[in-house]
Amino acid sequence: MTNQTDYNIPTSQAIQGEVRETAFLIHQTPRGEIVRKNVLRTTTLIGSHESCNLQLISSQVEPSHCVLTLDGRGFRIWDLRSRTGTFVNGIKIRSTRLHHGDELKIGSFTFKFETTVQDHSREGFFIDDYRVIGILGTGGMGWLYAVEDPRTQEKFALKVLMRRTNHPHVDQQELRTRFLLEGEAGGRHKHPNIINVLEYQYRSDVEYLLLELFESIDLQELIQRDGPLDPGFVCNIGLQAAKALHHIHQAGSVHRDVKPSNLLIGANGLVKVCDFGLVLLGNDPVEAELAEQMGKDCLGTADYIAPEQSYDSYSVDGRADLYGLGCALFLALTGKLPFPAENSSEKIRAHRKMPPPRITDLNPKVPAEIAAIVHRCMEKDPKDRYQSGKELATAFMPYARIKKVRINFQDLIAKRTHQASFRLADPRKKHYLQRIPANVASSLAAITSDEHIGNDHTVIDDKQAGAATRIPGDTSAARDAY
């Protein structure tokens, strides 16, 4: 006759209209008795010591042998460096996820794992451990996603490196090297006006940077939506960006791609500089190697590139960034590019040779003093510009006005995702599909549990025979010969 110990153990049944979830380790003794251990709790310590939640009395079991944990993704078993090991479905493990029906072997004890708890956190489109919420942008190096960590519900931005470059003069190794430099630069430059790079991860099927998610609108989008901006507000944008650039330059780096889409503005007016994809890290040996390989390659964005950067992108200093910022603020004040030529070559030629239109001619509402600051940023000779971000910030300070910005971030994400879908649907843009990392995402259907049981203690002895015994404060206990 088979005995079963099952004291106050909840089963998967309707209780007051709700389904309570269950999780058990089930052991059958040689005498045929069934021990059902309730493990629906955040941690279940298993070992031979009496303080363990599941005490297994055997010479083959360590005092603290393994631990079973429950998180937002379900159950995981961790071996605690035991001598005899912990086995799941016959395989010795250090740590692994447990699923319904798995067989668990601890010393001389064998358990079957049964649960109704499922992992709902893996529903949807995933990149590594992060669920994709939407697309924030696309560029020459990779795709930028808004993501959520289902374990903590924290949101981040995640930049994925393209599988292969589409640029005829850039090979994949250079692209990857620049991606690594971007991660290094972002990790090096910590400042309130700079997007924080949290970590770099490399997997066999995906390589990415994890960034802070700043709920914001970029300056390009803001100008497209609202047209020319209030001059005092533009000065505030320039002031904060100049502070960020001063911090970057003091560390020996040059951004080399300052433009409206790389200036993010929060609802409270906070400005952050982002995207270090073209950063120059000063005396970094990797950067020097790239310069040797690529020569004096022209790096930057044609609408905002400084004249000297268009000649030699590896010999520039921080004043080239101030030129790019000046061009971005020119657009913010007038709603027009300083040199709206038909192609990149003509734009670069204009940056080198032609004076920009007068801001006050394009927008008479801009005070002459503010226009003069921006025009000085855009001088052809770096010696005629402001010599540091700090000097430029000081110039903007008397005119800067804080202004709140109307932002619906969810709508922005939806819009950017929609725009990206059009790009993917365009047969002329097939290379974007080819460049997305293979196997970048996975999804699993699941459900989470918030039902945890309090402290309990169960004993199973492989030496002594005996009937099942109730231990105070426990849900189940047994003492059997093995």
CSV table of C-alpha atoms in Angstrom, one decimal:
chain,number,residue,atom,x,y,z
A,1,MET,CA,0.0,0.0,0.0
A,2,THR,CA,1.4,3.4,-0.9
A,3,ASN,CA,1.4,6.2,1.6
A,4,GLN,CA,1.4,9.8,0.5
A,5,THR,CA,2.4,12.8,2.6
A,6,ASP,CA,0.6,16.0,1.5
A,7,TYR,CA,0.1,18.4,4.3
A,8,ASN,CA,-1.6,21.7,3.5
A,9,ILE,CA,-0.2,21.7,0.0
A,10,PRO,CA,-2.1,23.8,-2.5
A,11,THR,CA,-3.0,22.2,-5.7
A,12,SER,CA,-3.8,23.7,-9.1
A,13,GLN,CA,-7.5,24.3,-8.5
A,14,ALA,CA,-9.9,27.2,-8.5
A,15,ILE,CA,-9.9,29.0,-5.1
A,16,GLN,CA,-12.4,31.9,-4.9
A,17,GLY,CA,-12.4,32.1,-8.7
A,18,GLU,CA,-8.6,32.1,-9.0
A,19,VAL,CA,-6.2,29.3,-10.1
A,20,ARG,CA,-3.4,28.8,-7.6
A,21,GLU,CA,-0.2,27.5,-9.2
A,22,THR,CA,1.8,24.5,-7.8
A,23,ALA,CA,5.3,23.2,-7.8
A,24,PHE,CA,6.5,19.9,-6.3
A,25,LEU,CA,9.5,17.7,-6.1
A,26,ILE,CA,8.1,14.2,-5.9
A,27,HIS,CA,10.2,11.3,-4.5
A,28,GLN,CA,9.2,7.7,-4.2
A,29,THR,CA,11.0,5.7,-1.5
A,30,PRO,CA,11.9,2.0,-1.9
A,31,ARG,CA,9.0,1.2,0.3
A,32,GLY,CA,6.7,2.8,-2.3
A,33,GLU,CA,5.8,5.8,-0.2
A,34,ILE,CA,5.4,9.1,-2.1
A,35,VAL,CA,6.9,12.4,-0.7
A,36,ARG,CA,5.6,15.5,-2.3
A,37,LYS,CA,7.8,18.5,-1.5
A,38,ASN,CA,6.2,21.9,-2.1
A,39,VAL,CA,8.8,24.2,-3.7
A,40,LEU,CA,6.5,27.1,-4.6
A,41,ARG,CA,8.8,29.7,-3.0
A,42,THR,CA,11.6,32.0,-4.0
A,43,THR,CA,14.4,29.7,-2.7
A,44,THR,CA,14.4,26.0,-1.6
A,45,LEU,CA,17.8,25.0,-0.1
A,46,ILE,CA,18.5,21.3,-0.5
A,47,GLY,CA,21.2,19.4,1.5
A,48,SER,CA,21.9,17.2,4.5
A,49,HIS,CA,22.0,20.0,7.1
A,50,GLU,CA,19.0,20.5,9.3
A,51,SER,CA,18.6,24.1,8.3
A,52,CYS,CA,17.8,23.1,4.7
A,53,ASN,CA,14.2,23.4,3.4
A,54,LEU,CA,14.6,19.9,2.0
A,55,GLN,CA,16.9,17.8,4.2
A,56,LEU,CA,18.3,14.7,2.6
A,57,ILE,CA,20.1,12.6,5.1
A,58,SER,CA,22.8,10.7,3.2
A,59,SER,CA,26.6,10.5,3.0
A,60,GLN,CA,26.3,11.4,-0.7
A,61,VAL,CA,24.6,14.7,0.0
A,62,GLU,CA,26.5,17.8,1.0
A,63,PRO,CA,25.3,20.0,3.9
A,64,SER,CA,24.3,22.6,1.3
A,65,HIS,CA,24.1,20.6,-1.9
A,66,CYS,CA,22.0,22.6,-4.3
A,67,VAL,CA,19.3,25.3,-4.3
A,68,LEU,CA,16.1,25.7,-6.3
A,69,THR,CA,15.1,29.3,-7.1
A,70,LEU,CA,12.0,30.9,-8.5
A,71,ASP,CA,12.1,34.1,-10.5
A,72,GLY,CA,10.1,35.9,-13.2
A,73,ARG,CA,11.1,33.3,-15.7
A,74,GLY,CA,10.3,30.2,-13.6
A,75,PHE,CA,12.5,27.7,-11.7
A,76,ARG,CA,16.2,27.2,-11.8
A,77,ILE,CA,18.4,24.7,-10.0
A,78,TRP,CA,22.0,25.6,-8.9
A,79,ASP,CA,24.6,23.1,-7.8
A,80,LEU,CA,26.6,24.4,-4.8
A,81,ARG,CA,29.9,22.8,-5.8
A,82,SER,CA,28.9,19.4,-4.4
A,83,ARG,CA,31.2,16.4,-4.5
A,84,THR,CA,28.7,14.0,-6.1
A,85,GLY,CA,27.0,16.6,-8.3
A,86,THR,CA,23.4,17.5,-9.2
A,87,PHE,CA,21.9,15.9,-12.2
A,88,VAL,CA,18.9,16.9,-14.3
A,89,ASN,CA,17.6,14.3,-16.8
A,90,GLY,CA,20.9,12.4,-16.4
A,91,ILE,CA,23.1,15.4,-17.1
A,92,LYS,CA,25.4,16.8,-14.5
A,93,ILE,CA,24.8,20.6,-14.2
A,94,ARG,CA,26.1,23.7,-12.6
A,95,SER,CA,22.9,25.6,-13.2
A,96,THR,CA,19.9,25.1,-15.5
A,97,ARG,CA,16.2,25.9,-15.9
A,98,LEU,CA,13.8,23.3,-14.6
A,99,HIS,CA,10.7,22.4,-16.6
A,100,HIS,CA,7.6,20.3,-15.8
A,101,GLY,CA,8.5,16.6,-16.0
A,102,ASP,CA,12.3,16.9,-15.4
A,103,GLU,CA,14.0,14.3,-13.4
A,104,LEU,CA,16.3,15.6,-10.6
A,105,LYS,CA,19.0,13.4,-9.0
A,106,ILE,CA,20.7,14.5,-5.8
A,107,GLY,CA,23.0,12.0,-4.2
A,108,SER,CA,21.0,8.7,-3.9
A,109,PHE,CA,17.7,10.6,-4.2
A,110,THR,CA,15.7,10.9,-7.4
A,111,PHE,CA,12.8,13.4,-7.8
A,112,LYS,CA,10.4,14.2,-10.5
A,113,PHE,CA,9.6,17.9,-10.9
A,114,GLU,CA,6.0,18.8,-11.4
A,115,THR,CA,4.7,22.4,-11.8
A,116,THR,CA,2.0,24.5,-13.3
A,117,VAL,CA,4.1,27.6,-13.1
A,118,GLN,CA,5.2,28.7,-16.6
A,119,ASP,CA,7.5,31.4,-18.0
A,120,HIS,CA,5.3,34.1,-19.5
A,121,SER,CA,8.2,36.5,-19.6
A,122,ARG,CA,9.6,35.1,-22.8
A,123,GLU,CA,6.6,35.9,-25.0
A,124,GLY,CA,7.4,38.2,-27.8
A,125,PHE,CA,10.5,39.2,-29.8
A,126,PHE,CA,13.7,38.8,-27.8
A,127,ILE,CA,17.3,39.8,-28.2
A,128,ASP,CA,19.3,37.8,-25.7
A,129,ASP,CA,17.5,38.3,-22.4
A,130,TYR,CA,15.7,41.5,-23.4
A,131,ARG,CA,12.1,41.7,-24.8
A,132,VAL,CA,11.9,44.2,-27.7
A,133,ILE,CA,9.3,47.0,-27.1
A,134,GLY,CA,10.0,48.8,-30.4
A,135,ILE,CA,12.6,50.2,-32.7
A,136,LEU,CA,14.3,53.5,-31.8
A,137,GLY,CA,16.3,53.9,-34.9
A,138,THR,CA,18.6,52.4,-37.6
A,139,GLY,CA,22.0,53.5,-38.8
A,140,GLY,CA,25.1,52.4,-40.6
A,141,MET,CA,26.4,50.3,-37.6
A,142,GLY,CA,23.2,48.7,-36.3
A,143,TRP,CA,19.7,48.8,-35.1
A,144,LEU,CA,18.7,50.5,-31.9
A,145,TYR,CA,15.8,48.9,-30.0
A,146,ALA,CA,13.8,49.9,-26.9
A,147,VAL,CA,13.8,46.8,-24.7
A,148,GLU,CA,12.6,45.5,-21.4
A,149,ASP,CA,14.2,43.1,-18.9
A,150,PRO,CA,11.3,40.9,-18.0
A,151,ARG,CA,13.1,39.9,-14.8
A,152,THR,CA,13.1,43.4,-13.4
A,153,GLN,CA,10.7,45.3,-15.7
A,154,GLU,CA,13.5,47.8,-16.3
A,155,LYS,CA,13.7,49.4,-19.7
A,156,PHE,CA,16.8,50.0,-21.8
A,157,ALA,CA,18.0,50.9,-25.2
A,158,LEU,CA,19.9,48.1,-27.0
A,159,LYS,CA,22.1,48.6,-30.0
A,160,VAL,CA,22.7,45.6,-32.2
A,161,LEU,CA,25.7,45.4,-34.5
A,162,MET,CA,24.9,44.6,-38.1
A,163,ARG,CA,26.0,41.2,-39.3
A,164,ARG,CA,27.7,42.8,-42.3
A,165,THR,CA,28.4,46.3,-43.6
A,166,ASN,CA,26.8,47.6,-46.7
A,167,HIS,CA,29.4,50.3,-47.2
A,168,PRO,CA,31.8,49.5,-50.1
A,169,HIS,CA,34.8,51.0,-48.3
A,170,VAL,CA,34.2,49.5,-44.8
A,171,ASP,CA,34.7,45.8,-44.0
A,172,GLN,CA,33.0,43.9,-41.2
A,173,GLN,CA,36.1,43.9,-39.0
A,174,GLU,CA,36.3,47.6,-39.1
A,175,LEU,CA,32.6,47.9,-38.3
A,176,ARG,CA,33.1,45.6,-35.3
A,177,THR,CA,36.2,47.5,-34.1
A,178,ARG,CA,34.2,50.8,-34.2
A,179,PHE,CA,31.4,49.1,-32.3
A,180,LEU,CA,33.9,48.1,-29.6
A,181,LEU,CA,35.3,51.6,-29.5
A,182,GLU,CA,31.8,53.0,-29.2
A,183,GLY,CA,31.2,50.8,-26.1
A,184,GLU,CA,34.5,51.8,-24.6
A,185,ALA,CA,33.8,55.5,-25.2
A,186,GLY,CA,30.3,55.3,-23.8
A,187,GLY,CA,31.6,53.5,-20.7
A,188,ARG,CA,34.4,56.0,-20.2
A,189,HIS,CA,32.3,59.2,-20.5
A,190,LYS,CA,29.9,59.5,-17.5
A,191,HIS,CA,28.1,62.8,-17.5
A,192,PRO,CA,24.5,63.9,-16.9
A,193,ASN,CA,24.3,65.2,-20.5
A,194,ILE,CA,25.6,62.0,-22.1
A,195,ILE,CA,23.7,58.8,-22.7
A,196,ASN,CA,25.1,56.1,-20.4
A,197,VAL,CA,26.5,52.9,-21.9
A,198,LEU,CA,25.9,50.1,-19.4
A,199,GLU,CA,27.5,47.1,-20.9
A,200,TYR,CA,28.8,45.3,-24.0
A,201,GLN,CA,27.8,41.7,-24.8
A,202,TYR,CA,29.0,39.3,-27.4
A,203,ARG,CA,27.2,36.1,-28.3
A,204,SER,CA,27.7,33.7,-31.2
A,205,ASP,CA,24.6,35.1,-32.9
A,206,VAL,CA,24.4,38.7,-31.7
A,207,GLU,CA,26.6,41.5,-30.5
A,208,TYR,CA,25.1,44.5,-28.7
A,209,LEU,CA,25.5,47.5,-26.4
A,210,LEU,CA,23.1,48.0,-23.6
A,211,LEU,CA,22.3,51.7,-23.0
A,212,GLU,CA,20.1,53.7,-20.7
A,213,LEU,CA,16.7,54.4,-22.2
A,214,PHE,CA,16.2,58.2,-22.1
A,215,GLU,CA,12.5,58.9,-22.9
A,216,SER,CA,13.1,61.8,-25.3
A,217,ILE,CA,12.6,63.2,-28.7
A,218,ASP,CA,15.7,64.0,-30.8
A,219,LEU,CA,16.3,67.5,-32.1
A,220,GLN,CA,15.7,66.4,-35.7
A,221,GLU,CA,12.2,65.1,-34.9
A,222,LEU,CA,11.4,68.1,-32.8
A,223,ILE,CA,12.3,70.5,-35.6
A,224,GLN,CA,10.3,68.4,-38.1
A,225,ARG,CA,7.3,68.6,-35.8
A,226,ASP,CA,7.5,72.2,-34.5
A,227,GLY,CA,9.6,74.0,-37.1
A,228,PRO,CA,12.1,76.7,-36.0
A,229,LEU,CA,12.5,76.6,-32.2
A,230,ASP,CA,12.4,79.4,-29.6
A,231,PRO,CA,15.9,81.0,-29.6
A,232,GLY,CA,16.2,80.9,-25.8
A,233,PHE,CA,15.3,77.2,-25.9
A,234,VAL,CA,17.9,76.6,-28.6
A,235,CYS,CA,20.5,78.3,-26.4
A,236,ASN,CA,19.6,75.9,-23.6
A,237,ILE,CA,20.1,73.0,-25.9
A,238,GLY,CA,23.4,74.4,-27.0
A,239,LEU,CA,24.5,75.1,-23.4
A,240,GLN,CA,23.8,71.5,-22.3
A,241,ALA,CA,25.4,69.9,-25.4
A,242,ALA,CA,28.5,72.1,-25.0
A,243,LYS,CA,28.9,70.9,-21.4
A,244,ALA,CA,28.7,67.3,-22.6
A,245,LEU,CA,31.2,67.9,-25.4
A,246,HIS,CA,33.6,69.7,-23.0
A,247,HIS,CA,33.5,66.6,-20.8
A,248,ILE,CA,34.3,64.4,-23.9
A,249,HIS,CA,37.1,66.6,-25.1
A,250,GLN,CA,38.7,66.8,-21.6
A,251,ALA,CA,39.0,63.0,-21.7
A,252,GLY,CA,40.9,63.2,-25.0
A,253,SER,CA,38.0,62.1,-27.2
A,254,VAL,CA,36.2,63.7,-30.2
A,255,HIS,CA,32.6,62.7,-31.0
A,256,ARG,CA,32.9,63.4,-34.8
A,257,ASP,CA,29.2,63.0,-35.5
A,258,VAL,CA,27.4,65.8,-33.6
A,259,LYS,CA,24.1,66.4,-35.4
A,260,PRO,CA,20.4,66.9,-34.5
A,261,SER,CA,19.5,63.2,-34.4
A,262,ASN,CA,22.3,62.7,-31.8
A,263,LEU,CA,20.9,65.3,-29.5
A,264,LEU,CA,18.1,63.9,-27.3
A,265,ILE,CA,15.7,66.2,-25.4
A,266,GLY,CA,13.6,65.0,-22.5
A,267,ALA,CA,10.2,66.3,-21.5
A,268,ASN,CA,11.8,68.5,-18.8
A,269,GLY,CA,14.3,70.0,-21.3
A,270,LEU,CA,17.2,67.8,-20.3
A,271,VAL,CA,19.6,67.3,-23.2
A,272,LYS,CA,21.8,64.2,-23.7
A,273,VAL,CA,24.4,63.6,-26.4
A,274,CYS,CA,24.3,60.0,-27.8
A,275,ASP,CA,25.9,57.7,-30.4
A,276,PHE,CA,29.6,57.3,-30.2
A,277,GLY,CA,29.8,55.2,-33.3
A,278,LEU,CA,32.4,57.5,-34.9
A,279,VAL,CA,34.2,58.6,-31.7
A,280,LEU,CA,37.9,59.4,-31.9
A,281,LEU,CA,39.6,58.1,-28.7
A,282,GLY,CA,42.7,60.1,-28.9
A,283,ASN,CA,45.8,58.0,-28.4
A,284,ASP,CA,44.0,54.7,-28.4
A,285,PRO,CA,46.2,52.1,-30.2
A,286,VAL,CA,43.1,50.5,-31.9
A,287,GLU,CA,42.1,53.9,-33.3
A,288,ALA,CA,45.7,54.4,-34.5
A,289,GLU,CA,45.5,51.0,-36.3
A,290,LEU,CA,42.3,52.0,-37.9
A,291,ALA,CA,43.7,55.3,-39.1
A,292,GLU,CA,46.7,53.4,-40.6
A,293,GLN,CA,44.4,51.0,-42.4
A,294,MET,CA,41.9,53.5,-43.7
A,295,GLY,CA,44.2,56.5,-44.3
A,296,LYS,CA,42.6,59.9,-43.8
A,297,ASP,CA,39.1,58.6,-44.5
A,298,CYS,CA,36.3,61.2,-44.4
A,299,LEU,CA,34.1,60.2,-41.4
A,300,GLY,CA,31.0,62.1,-40.4
A,301,THR,CA,27.6,63.3,-41.7
A,302,ALA,CA,27.8,65.6,-44.7
A,303,ASP,CA,25.3,68.1,-43.5
A,304,TYR,CA,27.2,68.8,-40.3
A,305,ILE,CA,30.9,67.9,-40.9
A,306,ALA,CA,33.6,70.4,-40.1
A,307,PRO,CA,35.9,71.4,-43.0
A,308,GLU,CA,39.0,70.0,-41.4
A,309,GLN,CA,37.2,66.7,-40.6
A,310,SER,CA,36.3,66.3,-44.2
A,311,TYR,CA,40.0,66.4,-45.1
A,312,ASP,CA,41.4,64.3,-42.3
A,313,SER,CA,39.1,62.7,-39.8
A,314,TYR,CA,41.9,61.4,-37.6
A,315,SER,CA,43.7,64.7,-36.9
A,316,VAL,CA,40.7,66.7,-35.6
A,317,ASP,CA,40.1,68.1,-32.1
A,318,GLY,CA,37.1,69.1,-30.1
A,319,ARG,CA,36.5,72.2,-32.2
A,320,ALA,CA,35.3,70.0,-35.0
A,321,ASP,CA,32.4,68.9,-32.7
A,322,LEU,CA,31.6,72.6,-32.0
A,323,TYR,CA,31.2,73.1,-35.7
A,324,GLY,CA,28.8,70.2,-36.0
A,325,LEU,CA,26.8,71.6,-33.0
A,326,GLY,CA,26.7,75.0,-34.7
A,327,CYS,CA,25.2,73.5,-37.8
A,328,ALA,CA,22.6,71.6,-35.7
A,329,LEU,CA,21.6,74.8,-33.9
A,330,PHE,CA,21.5,76.6,-37.2
A,331,LEU,CA,18.8,74.1,-38.3
A,332,ALA,CA,17.0,74.5,-35.0
A,333,LEU,CA,16.8,78.3,-35.3
A,334,THR,CA,15.9,78.5,-39.0
A,335,GLY,CA,14.4,75.2,-39.9
A,336,LYS,CA,16.9,74.9,-42.8
A,337,LEU,CA,20.2,73.3,-43.4
A,338,PRO,CA,23.2,75.6,-43.8
A,339,PHE,CA,24.2,73.9,-47.1
A,340,PRO,CA,21.3,72.1,-48.6
A,341,ALA,CA,23.1,70.8,-51.7
A,342,GLU,CA,21.9,67.8,-53.7
A,343,ASN,CA,24.7,65.3,-52.8
A,344,SER,CA,27.3,64.7,-50.2
A,345,SER,CA,30.2,65.9,-52.3
A,346,GLU,CA,28.6,69.3,-52.9
A,347,LYS,CA,27.7,69.7,-49.2
A,348,ILE,CA,31.3,68.9,-48.2
A,349,ARG,CA,32.6,71.4,-50.7
A,350,ALA,CA,30.2,74.1,-49.4
A,351,HIS,CA,31.4,73.4,-45.8
A,352,ARG,CA,35.0,73.9,-46.9
A,353,LYS,CA,34.5,77.0,-49.1
A,354,MET,CA,31.2,78.8,-48.8
A,355,PRO,CA,29.9,81.0,-45.9
A,356,PRO,CA,26.5,79.9,-44.5
A,357,PRO,CA,23.5,82.1,-44.9
A,358,ARG,CA,22.8,84.7,-42.2
A,359,ILE,CA,20.5,83.2,-39.6
A,360,THR,CA,18.8,86.5,-39.1
A,361,ASP,CA,17.9,86.7,-42.8
A,362,LEU,CA,16.2,83.3,-42.6
A,363,ASN,CA,14.5,84.0,-39.2
A,364,PRO,CA,14.4,87.6,-38.2
A,365,LYS,CA,13.0,86.6,-34.7
A,366,VAL,CA,16.5,85.3,-33.7
A,367,PRO,CA,18.4,88.0,-31.7
A,368,ALA,CA,21.6,89.0,-33.4
A,369,GLU,CA,23.6,88.0,-30.3
A,370,ILE,CA,22.4,84.4,-30.5
A,371,ALA,CA,22.9,84.3,-34.2
A,372,ALA,CA,26.5,85.5,-33.7
A,373,ILE,CA,27.3,82.7,-31.3
A,374,VAL,CA,26.1,80.0,-33.7
A,375,HIS,CA,27.9,81.6,-36.7
A,376,ARG,CA,31.2,81.7,-34.7
A,377,CYS,CA,30.8,77.9,-34.1
A,378,MET,CA,30.6,77.5,-37.9
A,379,GLU,CA,33.8,79.4,-38.8
A,380,LYS,CA,35.9,77.6,-41.4
A,381,ASP,CA,39.2,78.0,-39.4
A,382,PRO,CA,39.1,76.2,-36.1
A,383,LYS,CA,41.1,79.0,-34.6
A,384,ASP,CA,38.2,81.4,-35.2
A,385,ARG,CA,35.7,79.2,-33.3
A,386,TYR,CA,35.1,78.9,-29.6
A,387,GLN,CA,38.1,77.0,-28.3
A,388,SER,CA,36.3,74.7,-25.9
A,389,GLY,CA,32.9,73.5,-25.0
A,390,LYS,CA,33.2,75.3,-21.7
A,391,GLU,CA,33.7,78.6,-23.5
A,392,LEU,CA,30.7,78.0,-25.8
A,393,ALA,CA,28.5,77.0,-22.8
A,394,THR,CA,29.5,80.3,-21.1
A,395,ALA,CA,28.5,82.2,-24.2
A,396,PHE,CA,25.1,80.6,-24.3
A,397,MET,CA,24.3,80.9,-20.6
A,398,PRO,CA,22.9,84.5,-20.6
A,399,TYR,CA,20.4,83.6,-23.3
A,400,ALA,CA,19.4,80.0,-22.3
A,401,ARG,CA,15.8,79.4,-21.3
A,402,ILE,CA,14.5,76.1,-19.9
A,403,LYS,CA,11.4,74.9,-21.7
A,404,LYS,CA,9.3,71.8,-21.2
A,405,VAL,CA,8.8,69.7,-24.3
A,406,ARG,CA,5.6,67.9,-25.3
A,407,ILE,CA,6.6,64.2,-25.7
A,408,ASN,CA,4.5,61.0,-26.0
A,409,PHE,CA,7.3,58.5,-26.0
A,410,GLN,CA,5.1,55.5,-26.7
A,411,ASP,CA,3.8,57.3,-29.8
A,412,LEU,CA,7.4,58.1,-30.9
A,413,ILE,CA,8.4,54.4,-30.5
A,414,ALA,CA,5.4,53.4,-32.6
A,415,LYS,CA,6.2,55.9,-35.3
A,416,ARG,CA,9.9,54.9,-35.4
A,417,THR,CA,8.9,51.2,-35.6
A,418,HIS,CA,6.5,52.0,-38.4
A,419,GLN,CA,9.1,53.9,-40.3
A,420,ALA,CA,11.5,51.0,-39.9
A,421,SER,CA,8.9,48.5,-41.2
A,422,PHE,CA,8.6,50.6,-44.4
A,423,ARG,CA,12.4,50.5,-44.7
A,424,LEU,CA,12.4,46.7,-44.5
A,425,ALA,CA,9.5,46.4,-46.9
A,426,ASP,CA,11.3,48.4,-49.5
A,427,PRO,CA,12.9,46.0,-52.0
A,428,ARG,CA,15.7,48.5,-52.5
A,429,LYS,CA,16.6,48.1,-48.8
A,430,LYS,CA,16.9,44.3,-48.7
A,431,HIS,CA,20.4,44.7,-47.3
A,432,TYR,CA,18.9,45.7,-43.9
A,433,LEU,CA,17.3,42.3,-43.6
A,434,GLN,CA,20.5,40.6,-44.5
A,435,ARG,CA,22.4,42.6,-41.9
A,436,ILE,CA,20.2,41.8,-38.9
A,437,PRO,CA,21.9,39.1,-36.8
A,438,ALA,CA,20.7,35.6,-37.4
A,439,ASN,CA,18.8,34.0,-34.5
A,440,VAL,CA,18.7,37.3,-32.8
A,441,ALA,CA,15.5,36.5,-30.9
A,442,SER,CA,13.4,33.7,-29.5
A,443,SER,CA,10.0,33.5,-27.8
A,444,LEU,CA,8.4,31.1,-25.4
A,445,ALA,CA,4.8,31.0,-24.3
A,446,ALA,CA,4.5,31.3,-20.5
A,447,ILE,CA,2.9,32.6,-17.4
A,448,THR,CA,4.3,34.1,-14.2
A,449,SER,CA,3.5,33.3,-10.6
A,450,ASP,CA,3.4,35.6,-7.7
A,451,GLU,CA,2.3,32.8,-5.2
A,452,HIS,CA,5.1,32.0,-2.8
A,453,ILE,CA,4.8,29.7,0.2
A,454,GLY,CA,6.5,30.6,3.6
A,455,ASN,CA,9.3,28.8,5.3
A,456,ASP,CA,9.1,25.0,5.5
A,457,HIS,CA,11.3,22.0,6.2
A,458,THR,CA,11.2,18.5,4.9
A,459,VAL,CA,13.5,15.5,5.8
A,460,ILE,CA,14.1,12.4,3.8
A,461,ASP,CA,16.6,9.8,5.3
A,462,ASP,CA,18.2,7.1,3.2
A,463,LYS,CA,19.3,5.1,6.2
A,464,GLN,CA,16.4,4.6,8.6
A,465,ALA,CA,13.0,3.1,7.9
A,466,GLY,CA,10.0,4.9,9.3
A,467,ALA,CA,6.6,6.3,8.7
A,468,ALA,CA,6.1,9.8,7.4
A,469,THR,CA,6.5,12.4,10.1
A,470,ARG,CA,5.1,15.9,10.4
A,471,ILE,CA,7.7,18.5,11.4
A,472,PRO,CA,6.2,21.7,13.0
A,473,GLY,CA,5.9,24.5,10.6
A,474,ASP,CA,6.4,22.2,7.6
A,475,THR,CA,4.1,21.3,4.7
A,476,SER,CA,5.5,17.8,4.3
A,477,ALA,CA,8.1,15.4,5.7
A,478,ALA,CA,9.2,11.8,5.5
A,479,ARG,CA,11.8,9.5,6.9
A,480,ASP,CA,12.3,6.3,4.9
A,481,ALA,CA,14.9,3.6,4.2
A,482,TYR,CA,16.6,3.9,0.9
